[in-house]
Amino acid sequence: MTGTTSLLLSRRDLEFMLYEWLDVGALTRASRYQDHSRETFDAVLETYERIATDLFATHYQKSDREEPVFDGKTARVIPEVAVALKAVAESGLFAATQDYALGGMQLPCVVEKAGMAYLLAANVGTAAYPFLSIGNANLLLAHGSPAQIKTFVEPTLRGTFFGTMCLSEPQAGSSLADIATRADYENESAWGPQYRLSGSKMWISAGEHELSDNIVHLVLARTCGSDGKPIAGIKGLSLFIVPKVLVNEDGSLGERNDVALAGLNHKMGCRGTTNCLLNFGEGTQYRPGGRAGAVGYLVGRLQQGMATMFHMMNEARIGVGLGASALGYTGYLHALDYARNRPQGRASKDPQTPQQRIVEHADVRRMLLAQKAYAEGALALNLYCARLIDEMEIESDDKARADLNLLLELLTPIAKSWPSQWCVAANDLAIQVHGGYGYTREYKVEQIYRDNRLNPIHEGTHGIHGLDLLGRKVVMQGGAALELLCGRIQHTTNRARSAESAELIEPAENLERRVGRLMQVTHRLYESDEIRVTLANASLYLEAFGHVVMSWIWLEQLVAAQGKDGDFYNGKRAAAGYFFRWELPKVDAQFDLLASLDTTALDMADAWF
């Protein structure tokens, strides 16, 4: 794709982030990545971009117009989806980061995520199938038995099995403690303790289709105690592999499991991904072994289902942030292309003078600059998190590895929620730049907006991540994670100061002031005697915290661009300047409101609405 102007992502920007800022080349000094070089990384990115451009983007609008159809037994999707996913599988990208022994490439996570961003930008609906399957495989590699890995993971890494995560139920969305799906012990099997599951799961992305030989469902279900009664609450939940088709001990496919598609959800966006209501154990269409009940195999320890499931959930949360970033980015590039080619208005009142391209208008530039700051910043944050995963992979010191994990835990709600909020705002601006044309289906930006609007909702709503950040992450281990983050930010501001450039010193000082205020406000919130008051405005805390983190990410990029000339670097400086002048000051009023322990929302009574 070299030499072409992509409307998916900026290859030049990816190269800056990977090689000039994150120094991904340094990872090749570690034994795990020693076979790689910039040349191999670039070749992989070329592959992702080619597949995204030629096979994903080409059916983006068609998959929205012709959404999956339930034919009474399965979900039918347009044929282009299967062709695109076959190309991903044949390129080995399902196993890009895995060990050679598993058929993988042992690529750094940060390179794989940069490549995956192309697929997400091109067609997030189709990209959801490998995205979920890879996360499913990673969970089983961490917690599954050798037999489970051989039977269910290895085919997934080859792209012949796909995977899902089945948590929510019709009556239990975010409140997973209320899950009712039940698992009853049956016997021991080649894949560990075997159970029969019964119940319904809702909002299951990629839950039914015929794109793969099998679908490996990871299902949270409630087991029973010694009294035969289901164990209540989170502690009663265990995790199970429930394949769509049972697998024989020799690896061949057996009979159909008791998993039935009850219906498809008709969504605002991301329509190319089947989104399913699944019934487990209803026994009307399928009866494995001659009886009702979906056969499932215990993953990990009994009654540790939530802890085990968090492995995939946390990966999915960062992945959602990456998807939101990619959609924000492609929407921005589409708006920029439109603005550079759309003539409208004149610099003078003389009607004989040629019209200006709308990119010349200050307000259009403002909207484009905001999108650039949001999208490039969001993608940078997610790649930074991926770099942390690589550092953990190669770190030999236990304490250092634990610190990296702690920092990643703190950044996860930001990496998920900040792009999900602000890249949707970027997509809104992309529509505005297009004017009336942006509101039509002939242009992609309205679909990009609809697709991205899911991201503040799934894998934990904005409000849930606010509660997670303020209620758990900033205070875990006595505030150790927050101290680690502040230490990293201080290291960045020190580097900025050492450059002795006003271009860096001013934003560094502005950031330091807001970090100090963040610490003060965090302590102030915990001065309340009521946890309800502390957490009442957690979403606002998340937003302010996110803007501080994003300012740090932009300062990091400014430092990396220091002393470098050209339009690209000038663009980086302009976007950073926008963020520090237009966005970071917003946190001052937010911090004031938080520090006041405001209870306006908390005090509102239901009857007053």
Coordinates of C-alpha atoms in Angstrom, one line a residue, residues 51-603:
I51 CA -6.4 -7.2 3.6
A52 CA -8.2 -4.3 5.3
T53 CA -8.3 -2.3 2.1
D54 CA -9.0 -5.0 -0.4
L55 CA -11.3 -7.4 1.5
F56 CA -12.7 -5.6 4.6
A57 CA -13.4 -2.0 3.5
T58 CA -15.0 -3.2 0.2
H59 CA -18.0 -4.7 1.9
Y60 CA -18.3 -2.2 4.8
Q61 CA -21.5 -0.5 3.7
K62 CA -23.0 -3.7 2.2
S63 CA -22.7 -5.5 5.5
D64 CA -24.6 -2.6 7.1
R65 CA -27.4 -2.7 4.5
E66 CA -27.7 -6.4 4.4
E67 CA -27.4 -7.4 8.0
P68 CA -27.4 -11.0 9.2
V69 CA -30.6 -12.9 8.8
F70 CA -32.0 -15.7 11.1
D71 CA -33.3 -18.5 9.0
G72 CA -34.8 -20.5 11.9
K73 CA -31.6 -22.4 12.7
T74 CA -28.5 -20.2 12.0
A75 CA -27.5 -16.7 11.1
R76 CA -26.7 -16.0 7.5
V77 CA -24.2 -13.3 6.7
I78 CA -23.1 -11.9 3.3
P79 CA -20.4 -14.1 1.6
E80 CA -17.8 -11.3 1.6
V81 CA -17.3 -11.7 5.3
A82 CA -16.1 -15.3 4.9
V83 CA -13.7 -14.4 2.2
A84 CA -12.2 -11.6 4.3
L85 CA -11.8 -13.8 7.3
K86 CA -10.3 -16.6 5.3
A87 CA -7.6 -14.2 4.2
V88 CA -6.9 -13.3 7.8
A89 CA -6.6 -16.9 8.8
E90 CA -4.4 -17.9 5.8
S91 CA -2.0 -15.0 6.6
G92 CA -1.5 -16.5 10.1
L93 CA -2.8 -13.3 11.8
F94 CA -5.1 -15.2 14.3
A95 CA -1.8 -16.4 15.9
A96 CA 0.3 -13.3 15.2
T97 CA 1.6 -12.9 18.8
Q98 CA 1.6 -16.6 19.8
D99 CA 4.6 -18.8 20.3
Y100 CA 6.2 -20.6 17.4
A101 CA 5.2 -23.9 19.0
L102 CA 1.6 -22.9 18.5
G103 CA 2.1 -21.8 14.9
G104 CA 2.5 -18.2 15.9
M105 CA 4.8 -15.4 14.7
Q106 CA 5.9 -14.2 18.2
L107 CA 5.1 -10.6 17.1
P108 CA 5.0 -7.9 19.7
C109 CA 1.5 -7.1 20.9
V110 CA 2.0 -3.5 19.9
V111 CA 2.7 -4.4 16.3
E112 CA -0.3 -6.7 16.2
K113 CA -2.6 -4.0 17.6
A114 CA -1.3 -1.5 15.1
G115 CA -2.2 -4.0 12.4
M116 CA -5.5 -4.9 13.9
A117 CA -6.4 -1.2 13.9
Y118 CA -6.5 -1.4 10.1
L119 CA -9.1 -4.1 10.2
L120 CA -11.2 -2.3 12.8
A121 CA -11.0 0.9 10.8
A122 CA -12.0 -0.8 7.5
N123 CA -14.9 -2.9 8.8
V124 CA -15.4 -3.2 12.6
G125 CA -18.3 -5.6 12.1
T126 CA -16.2 -8.2 10.2
A127 CA -13.1 -7.5 12.5
A128 CA -15.2 -8.5 15.5
Y129 CA -14.9 -12.2 14.6
P130 CA -11.1 -12.5 14.8
F131 CA -11.0 -10.0 17.7
L132 CA -13.2 -12.2 19.9
S133 CA -11.6 -15.4 18.7
I134 CA -8.1 -14.2 19.6
G135 CA -9.3 -13.1 23.0
N136 CA -11.0 -16.4 23.6
A137 CA -7.8 -18.3 22.7
N138 CA -5.7 -16.1 24.9
L139 CA -7.9 -16.8 27.9
L140 CA -7.7 -20.5 27.4
L141 CA -3.9 -20.4 26.9
A142 CA -3.7 -18.8 30.3
H143 CA -6.2 -20.9 32.2
G144 CA -7.1 -24.0 30.1
S145 CA -5.7 -27.5 30.4
P146 CA -3.3 -28.9 27.8
A147 CA -6.1 -31.0 26.4
Q148 CA -8.4 -28.0 26.2
I149 CA -5.7 -26.0 24.4
K150 CA -5.0 -28.7 21.9
T151 CA -8.6 -29.3 21.1
F152 CA -10.1 -25.8 21.2
V153 CA -7.3 -23.3 21.0
E154 CA -5.1 -24.6 18.3
P155 CA -7.9 -24.7 15.7
T156 CA -8.8 -21.2 16.7
L157 CA -5.3 -20.0 16.1
R158 CA -5.5 -21.6 12.6
G159 CA -8.8 -19.7 12.0
T160 CA -10.9 -22.8 11.6
F161 CA -12.7 -22.4 15.0
F162 CA -14.0 -19.0 16.2
G163 CA -14.8 -18.0 19.7
T164 CA -17.1 -15.9 21.9
M165 CA -17.6 -14.7 25.4
C166 CA -21.1 -15.4 26.9
L167 CA -21.7 -13.3 30.1
S168 CA -24.9 -11.2 29.9
E169 CA -28.4 -12.6 30.1
P170 CA -31.8 -11.0 29.4
Q171 CA -32.2 -10.1 33.1
A172 CA -28.5 -9.6 33.9
G173 CA -26.6 -7.1 31.8
S174 CA -23.9 -5.5 33.8
S175 CA -25.1 -7.2 37.0
L176 CA -23.3 -10.5 36.5
A177 CA -24.0 -11.5 40.1
D178 CA -27.6 -12.1 38.9
I179 CA -26.6 -14.7 36.2
A180 CA -29.1 -17.6 36.2
T181 CA -27.6 -20.0 33.7
R182 CA -26.9 -23.2 35.6
A183 CA -24.2 -25.8 35.3
D184 CA -24.7 -29.3 36.7
Y185 CA -21.9 -31.7 37.0
E186 CA -22.1 -34.8 34.8
N187 CA -18.8 -36.7 34.7
E188 CA -15.1 -36.5 34.0
S189 CA -14.0 -36.2 30.4
A190 CA -10.8 -35.9 28.3
W191 CA -11.2 -32.1 28.8
G192 CA -11.7 -32.1 32.5
P193 CA -14.9 -32.0 34.6
Q194 CA -17.9 -32.1 32.3
Y195 CA -21.2 -30.3 33.1
R196 CA -24.6 -29.8 31.5
L197 CA -25.6 -26.1 31.1
S198 CA -29.1 -24.6 30.8
G199 CA -30.1 -21.0 30.4
S200 CA -30.1 -18.1 28.0
K201 CA -27.3 -15.6 27.1
M202 CA -28.0 -12.2 25.5
W203 CA -26.0 -9.8 23.4
I204 CA -23.6 -12.5 22.3
S205 CA -21.5 -11.1 19.4
A206 CA -20.5 -13.7 16.8
G207 CA -22.7 -16.2 18.8
E208 CA -24.0 -18.0 15.7
H209 CA -22.9 -18.2 12.1
E210 CA -21.4 -20.6 9.6
L211 CA -18.1 -18.8 9.0
S212 CA -16.1 -21.4 10.8
D213 CA -16.1 -25.2 11.5
N214 CA -17.0 -24.6 15.1
I215 CA -17.7 -21.9 17.7
V216 CA -16.1 -22.1 21.1
H217 CA -18.3 -20.4 23.6
L218 CA -16.9 -19.3 26.9
V219 CA -19.9 -19.3 29.2
L220 CA -20.3 -18.0 32.8
A221 CA -22.7 -20.2 34.7
R222 CA -23.8 -20.9 38.2
T223 CA -22.9 -24.2 39.9
C224 CA -24.6 -25.8 42.9
G225 CA -23.3 -26.4 46.4
S226 CA -23.4 -29.6 48.4
D227 CA -27.1 -29.1 49.1
G228 CA -27.9 -29.1 45.4
K229 CA -28.9 -25.5 45.4
P230 CA -27.3 -22.9 43.1
I231 CA -24.6 -20.8 44.9
A232 CA -25.7 -17.2 44.9
G233 CA -23.7 -14.2 43.9
I234 CA -20.4 -13.8 42.0
K235 CA -18.8 -16.6 44.1
G236 CA -21.2 -19.1 42.5
L237 CA -20.0 -18.5 39.0
S238 CA -17.7 -20.8 37.1
L239 CA -16.4 -20.6 33.5
F240 CA -17.0 -23.3 30.9
I241 CA -16.0 -24.2 27.3
V242 CA -19.3 -24.9 25.5
P243 CA -18.6 -25.7 21.8
K244 CA -21.3 -25.3 19.2
V245 CA -20.2 -28.8 17.9
L246 CA -18.8 -31.4 20.2
V247 CA -15.3 -32.6 19.4
N248 CA -14.2 -36.2 19.5
E249 CA -11.0 -37.2 21.3
D250 CA -9.3 -37.6 18.0
G251 CA -10.1 -34.0 17.1
S252 CA -12.8 -34.7 14.6
L253 CA -16.2 -33.0 14.9
G254 CA -18.9 -34.9 16.6
E255 CA -22.6 -34.2 17.2
R256 CA -24.2 -30.8 17.6
N257 CA -24.3 -29.5 21.1
D258 CA -27.4 -28.2 22.8
V259 CA -26.8 -24.5 21.9
A260 CA -29.6 -22.9 19.8
L261 CA -30.0 -19.5 18.3
A262 CA -33.2 -18.0 19.6
G263 CA -33.0 -14.7 17.7
L264 CA -30.8 -11.8 16.5
N265 CA -30.6 -8.4 17.9
H266 CA -31.1 -5.6 15.3
K267 CA -28.5 -3.0 16.1
M268 CA -27.9 0.7 15.4
G269 CA -24.5 -0.2 14.1
C270 CA -21.9 -2.9 13.8
R271 CA -24.5 -4.8 11.9
G272 CA -22.1 -7.1 10.2
T273 CA -21.5 -8.9 13.5
T274 CA -24.2 -11.4 14.4
N275 CA -25.5 -10.4 17.9
C276 CA -27.4 -13.2 19.4
L277 CA -29.8 -14.5 22.0
L278 CA -28.5 -18.1 22.6
N279 CA -30.4 -20.8 24.5
F280 CA -28.3 -23.4 26.2
G281 CA -29.8 -26.7 27.1
E282 CA -33.4 -26.3 25.8
G283 CA -33.3 -29.7 24.3
T284 CA -35.7 -29.1 21.4
Q285 CA -33.4 -29.0 18.4
Y286 CA -30.3 -30.8 19.7
R287 CA -29.9 -33.5 22.4
P288 CA -26.2 -34.5 22.7
G289 CA -25.9 -38.0 24.1
G290 CA -29.7 -38.3 23.8
R291 CA -30.6 -35.8 26.4
A292 CA -31.1 -32.1 26.9
G293 CA -28.3 -29.9 28.3
A294 CA -25.4 -28.1 26.7
V295 CA -22.2 -30.0 27.3
G296 CA -19.5 -27.8 28.9
Y297 CA -16.0 -28.3 30.3
L298 CA -14.8 -26.4 33.4
V299 CA -12.1 -23.9 32.7
G300 CA -9.7 -23.2 35.6
R301 CA -11.0 -23.7 39.2
L302 CA -14.6 -24.1 40.3
Q303 CA -16.3 -20.9 41.5
Q304 CA -13.5 -18.7 40.0
G305 CA -15.3 -17.9 36.9
M306 CA -15.3 -14.1 37.1
A307 CA -11.6 -14.0 38.0
T308 CA -10.9 -16.2 35.0
M309 CA -13.2 -14.3 32.7
F310 CA -11.5 -11.0 33.5
H311 CA -8.5 -12.2 31.5
M312 CA -10.6 -11.9 28.3
M313 CA -12.7 -9.0 29.6
N314 CA -9.7 -6.8 30.2
E315 CA -8.2 -7.7 26.8
A316 CA -11.6 -6.9 25.3
R317 CA -11.8 -3.6 27.0
I318 CA -8.5 -2.4 25.6
G319 CA -9.6 -3.8 22.3
V320 CA -12.8 -1.8 22.4
G321 CA -10.7 1.3 23.0
L322 CA -8.6 0.4 20.0
G323 CA -11.7 -0.1 17.9
A324 CA -13.1 3.3 19.0
S325 CA -9.7 4.9 18.2
A326 CA -9.6 3.3 14.7
L327 CA -13.2 4.5 13.9
G328 CA -12.4 7.9 15.2
Y329 CA -9.3 7.9 13.0
T330 CA -10.9 6.8 9.8
G331 CA -13.8 9.2 10.3
Y332 CA -11.3 12.0 10.6
L333 CA -9.5 11.0 7.4
H334 CA -12.8 10.8 5.5
A335 CA -13.7 14.3 6.8
L336 CA -10.3 15.7 5.9
D337 CA -10.5 14.2 2.4
Y338 CA -13.9 15.7 1.9
A339 CA -12.8 19.1 3.2
R340 CA -9.9 19.2 0.9
N341 CA -12.1 18.5 -2.1
R342 CA -15.3 20.3 -1.4
P343 CA -15.5 23.9 -2.8
Q344 CA -17.9 26.1 -0.8
G345 CA -17.7 29.9 -0.1
R346 CA -15.3 32.6 -1.1
A347 CA -12.7 34.7 0.6
S348 CA -14.1 37.8 -0.9
K349 CA -17.6 39.0 -1.9
D350 CA -16.8 39.0 -5.5
P351 CA -18.9 36.1 -7.0
Q352 CA -16.4 35.9 -10.0
T353 CA -13.6 34.6 -7.7
P354 CA -13.3 30.8 -7.4
Q355 CA -14.8 29.1 -4.4
Q356 CA -12.5 28.0 -1.6
R357 CA -12.2 24.4 -0.5
I358 CA -13.9 24.2 2.9
V359 CA -10.6 23.2 4.6
E360 CA -9.7 26.8 4.2
H361 CA -12.4 27.9 6.6
A362 CA -11.3 28.4 10.2
D363 CA -14.3 26.6 11.8
V364 CA -13.8 23.6 9.6
R365 CA -10.1 23.6 10.6
R366 CA -11.2 23.7 14.2
M367 CA -13.4 20.6 13.7
L368 CA -10.6 18.7 11.8
L369 CA -8.0 19.7 14.4
A370 CA -10.3 18.4 17.2
Q371 CA -10.7 15.1 15.4
K372 CA -7.0 14.8 14.8
A373 CA -6.2 15.5 18.5
Y374 CA -8.8 12.9 19.7
A375 CA -8.1 10.2 17.1
E376 CA -4.3 10.3 17.1
G377 CA -4.2 10.7 20.9
A378 CA -6.6 7.7 21.4
L379 CA -4.6 5.5 19.1
A380 CA -1.4 6.5 20.8
L381 CA -2.8 5.6 24.2
N382 CA -3.9 2.2 23.1
L383 CA -0.5 1.4 21.5
Y384 CA 1.2 2.6 24.7
C385 CA -0.9 0.0 26.6
A386 CA 0.1 -2.7 24.1
R387 CA 3.7 -1.8 24.6
L388 CA 3.2 -2.3 28.3
I389 CA 2.0 -5.8 27.6
D390 CA 5.2 -6.5 25.6
E391 CA 7.3 -5.2 28.4
M392 CA 5.6 -7.6 30.8
E393 CA 6.2 -10.4 28.4
I394 CA 10.0 -10.0 28.4
E395 CA 10.6 -8.6 31.9
S396 CA 12.5 -11.0 34.1
D397 CA 12.2 -9.1 37.4
D398 CA 9.0 -10.0 39.3
K399 CA 8.6 -6.6 41.0
A400 CA 9.1 -4.7 37.7
R401 CA 6.6 -7.0 36.0
A402 CA 4.1 -6.5 38.8
D403 CA 4.4 -2.7 38.5
L404 CA 3.8 -2.9 34.7
N405 CA 0.7 -4.9 35.3
L406 CA -0.5 -2.5 38.0
L407 CA 0.0 0.5 35.6
L408 CA -1.9 -1.3 32.9
E409 CA -4.7 -2.1 35.2
L410 CA -5.0 1.6 36.1
L411 CA -4.9 2.7 32.4
T412 CA -7.4 0.0 31.2
P413 CA -10.6 2.0 32.1
I414 CA -9.1 5.1 30.4
A415 CA -7.9 3.2 27.3
K416 CA -11.4 1.8 26.9
S417 CA -13.6 4.8 27.9
W418 CA -11.7 7.8 26.7
P419 CA -11.6 6.8 23.0
S420 CA -15.2 5.5 23.3
Q421 CA -16.3 9.0 24.4
W422 CA -14.1 11.3 22.4
C423 CA -13.7 9.4 19.2
V424 CA -17.5 9.3 19.0
A425 CA -17.3 13.0 19.4
A426 CA -14.8 13.0 16.6
N427 CA -17.2 11.1 14.4
D428 CA -19.9 13.6 15.2
L429 CA -17.6 16.3 13.9
A430 CA -16.8 14.3 10.8
I431 CA -20.5 14.3 9.9
Q432 CA -20.6 18.1 10.6
V433 CA -17.7 18.7 8.2
H434 CA -19.6 16.9 5.5
G435 CA -22.7 19.0 6.1
G436 CA -25.9 17.6 4.7
Y437 CA -24.0 14.9 2.8
G438 CA -22.7 13.5 6.1
Y439 CA -26.2 12.7 7.1
T440 CA -26.7 10.5 4.0
R441 CA -25.9 6.9 3.5
E442 CA -23.9 7.7 0.4
Y443 CA -21.1 8.8 2.6
K444 CA -19.5 6.5 5.2
V445 CA -19.2 8.9 8.1
E446 CA -22.8 8.3 9.3
Q447 CA -22.2 4.6 9.5
I448 CA -18.8 5.1 11.2
Y449 CA -20.6 7.1 13.9
R450 CA -23.3 4.5 14.3
D451 CA -20.7 1.7 14.6
N452 CA -18.7 3.7 17.2
R453 CA -21.7 4.6 19.3
L454 CA -21.7 1.0 20.7
N455 CA -18.3 1.4 22.3
P456 CA -19.3 3.6 25.3
I457 CA -21.8 0.8 26.1
H458 CA -20.3 -2.7 25.7
E459 CA -17.5 -4.2 27.7
G460 CA -18.5 -2.0 30.6
T461 CA -20.4 1.2 30.3
H462 CA -18.8 4.6 30.8
G463 CA -20.4 4.7 34.3
I464 CA -19.1 1.3 35.3
H465 CA -15.6 2.2 34.3
G466 CA -15.8 5.4 36.3
L467 CA -16.8 3.4 39.4
D468 CA -14.0 0.9 38.6
L469 CA -11.4 3.7 38.3
L470 CA -12.4 5.7 41.3
G471 CA -13.7 2.9 43.5
R472 CA -11.0 0.4 42.9
K473 CA -8.1 1.2 40.6
V474 CA -6.8 4.5 42.1
V475 CA -6.8 3.1 45.7
M476 CA -5.7 -0.5 45.1
Q477 CA -2.5 -1.4 47.0
G478 CA -2.6 1.8 48.8
G479 CA -2.7 3.9 45.7
A480 CA 0.4 2.2 44.2
A481 CA -0.9 2.3 40.7
L482 CA -1.7 6.0 40.8
E483 CA 1.8 6.6 42.1
L484 CA 3.3 4.7 39.3
L485 CA 1.4 6.7 36.7
C486 CA 2.4 10.0 38.4
G487 CA 6.0 8.8 38.3
R488 CA 5.8 8.1 34.6
I489 CA 4.2 11.5 33.9
Q490 CA 6.9 13.2 36.0
H491 CA 9.5 11.5 33.9
T492 CA 7.9 12.9 30.8
T493 CA 7.7 16.4 32.1
N494 CA 11.3 16.3 33.2
R495 CA 12.4 15.3 29.7
A496 CA 10.3 18.1 28.3
R497 CA 11.9 20.6 30.7
S498 CA 15.4 19.4 29.8
A499 CA 14.8 20.3 26.2
E500 CA 14.8 24.0 27.3
S501 CA 12.1 24.8 24.7
A502 CA 9.0 26.9 25.5
E503 CA 7.2 24.6 23.1
L504 CA 7.7 21.8 25.6
I505 CA 8.1 23.6 29.0
E506 CA 4.7 25.4 28.9
P507 CA 2.6 22.2 28.3
A508 CA 4.8 20.3 30.8
E509 CA 4.0 22.9 33.5
N510 CA 0.3 22.9 32.6
L511 CA 0.2 19.1 32.9
E512 CA 2.1 19.1 36.2
R513 CA -0.4 21.5 37.7
R514 CA -3.3 19.3 36.7
V515 CA -1.7 16.1 38.0
G516 CA -1.3 17.8 41.3
R517 CA -4.9 18.8 41.3
L518 CA -5.9 15.3 40.3
M519 CA -4.1 13.9 43.4
Q520 CA -5.7 16.5 45.6
V521 CA -9.2 15.8 44.3
T522 CA -8.7 12.1 44.7
H523 CA -7.8 12.5 48.4
R524 CA -10.7 14.9 48.8
L525 CA -13.2 12.4 47.4
Y526 CA -12.1 9.9 50.0
E527 CA -12.6 12.3 52.9
S528 CA -16.3 11.7 52.7
D529 CA -17.7 9.3 55.3
E530 CA -20.1 8.0 52.7
I531 CA -18.9 5.9 49.8
R532 CA -22.1 6.9 47.9
V533 CA -20.9 10.5 48.0
T534 CA -17.4 9.5 47.0
L535 CA -18.6 7.6 43.9
A536 CA -21.6 9.8 43.0
N537 CA -19.7 11.6 40.3
A538 CA -17.3 8.8 39.2
S539 CA -18.1 9.3 35.5
L540 CA -16.9 13.0 35.8
Y541 CA -13.8 11.8 37.6
L542 CA -13.1 9.3 34.7
E543 CA -13.5 12.0 32.2
A544 CA -11.1 14.4 34.0
F545 CA -8.6 11.7 34.7
G546 CA -8.8 10.7 31.0
H547 CA -8.0 14.2 29.8
V548 CA -5.0 14.4 32.1
V549 CA -3.7 11.0 30.8
M550 CA -4.3 12.2 27.2
S551 CA -2.4 15.4 27.8
W552 CA 0.5 13.2 29.0
I553 CA 0.3 11.1 25.8
W554 CA 0.3 14.2 23.7
L555 CA 3.3 15.6 25.6
E556 CA 5.1 12.3 25.0
Q557 CA 4.5 12.7 21.3
L558 CA 5.7 16.3 21.4
V559 CA 8.9 15.2 23.0
A560 CA 9.4 12.6 20.3
A561 CA 8.8 15.2 17.6
Q562 CA 11.2 17.8 19.2
G563 CA 13.7 19.2 16.8
K564 CA 12.1 17.6 13.7
D565 CA 10.9 19.6 10.8
G566 CA 8.2 19.1 8.1
D567 CA 4.5 19.1 7.7
F568 CA 4.0 15.9 9.6
Y569 CA 5.8 17.1 12.8
N570 CA 4.1 20.5 12.5
G571 CA 0.8 18.7 12.4
K572 CA 1.7 16.8 15.6
R573 CA 2.6 20.1 17.3
A574 CA -0.6 21.7 16.2
A575 CA -2.7 18.9 17.5
A576 CA -0.9 18.8 20.8
G577 CA -1.3 22.6 21.0
Y578 CA -5.0 22.3 20.4
F579 CA -5.3 19.7 23.2
F580 CA -3.4 21.7 25.7
R581 CA -5.2 25.0 24.9
W582 CA -8.8 23.7 24.2
E583 CA -9.2 20.4 26.1
L584 CA -6.9 20.2 29.2
P585 CA -8.4 23.5 30.7
K586 CA -11.8 21.7 30.8
V587 CA -10.6 19.6 33.8
D588 CA -10.3 22.7 36.0
A589 CA -14.1 23.1 36.4
Q590 CA -14.5 19.4 36.6
F591 CA -12.0 19.1 39.5
D592 CA -13.7 22.0 41.3
L593 CA -17.1 20.3 41.1
L594 CA -15.6 17.0 42.2
A595 CA -13.8 18.6 45.1
S596 CA -17.1 20.2 46.3
L597 CA -18.5 16.6 46.9
D598 CA -21.5 17.7 44.9
T599 CA -24.6 15.6 45.4
T600 CA -26.9 17.1 42.8
A601 CA -27.4 13.8 41.0
L602 CA -27.4 11.7 44.1
D603 CA -30.1 13.8 45.8

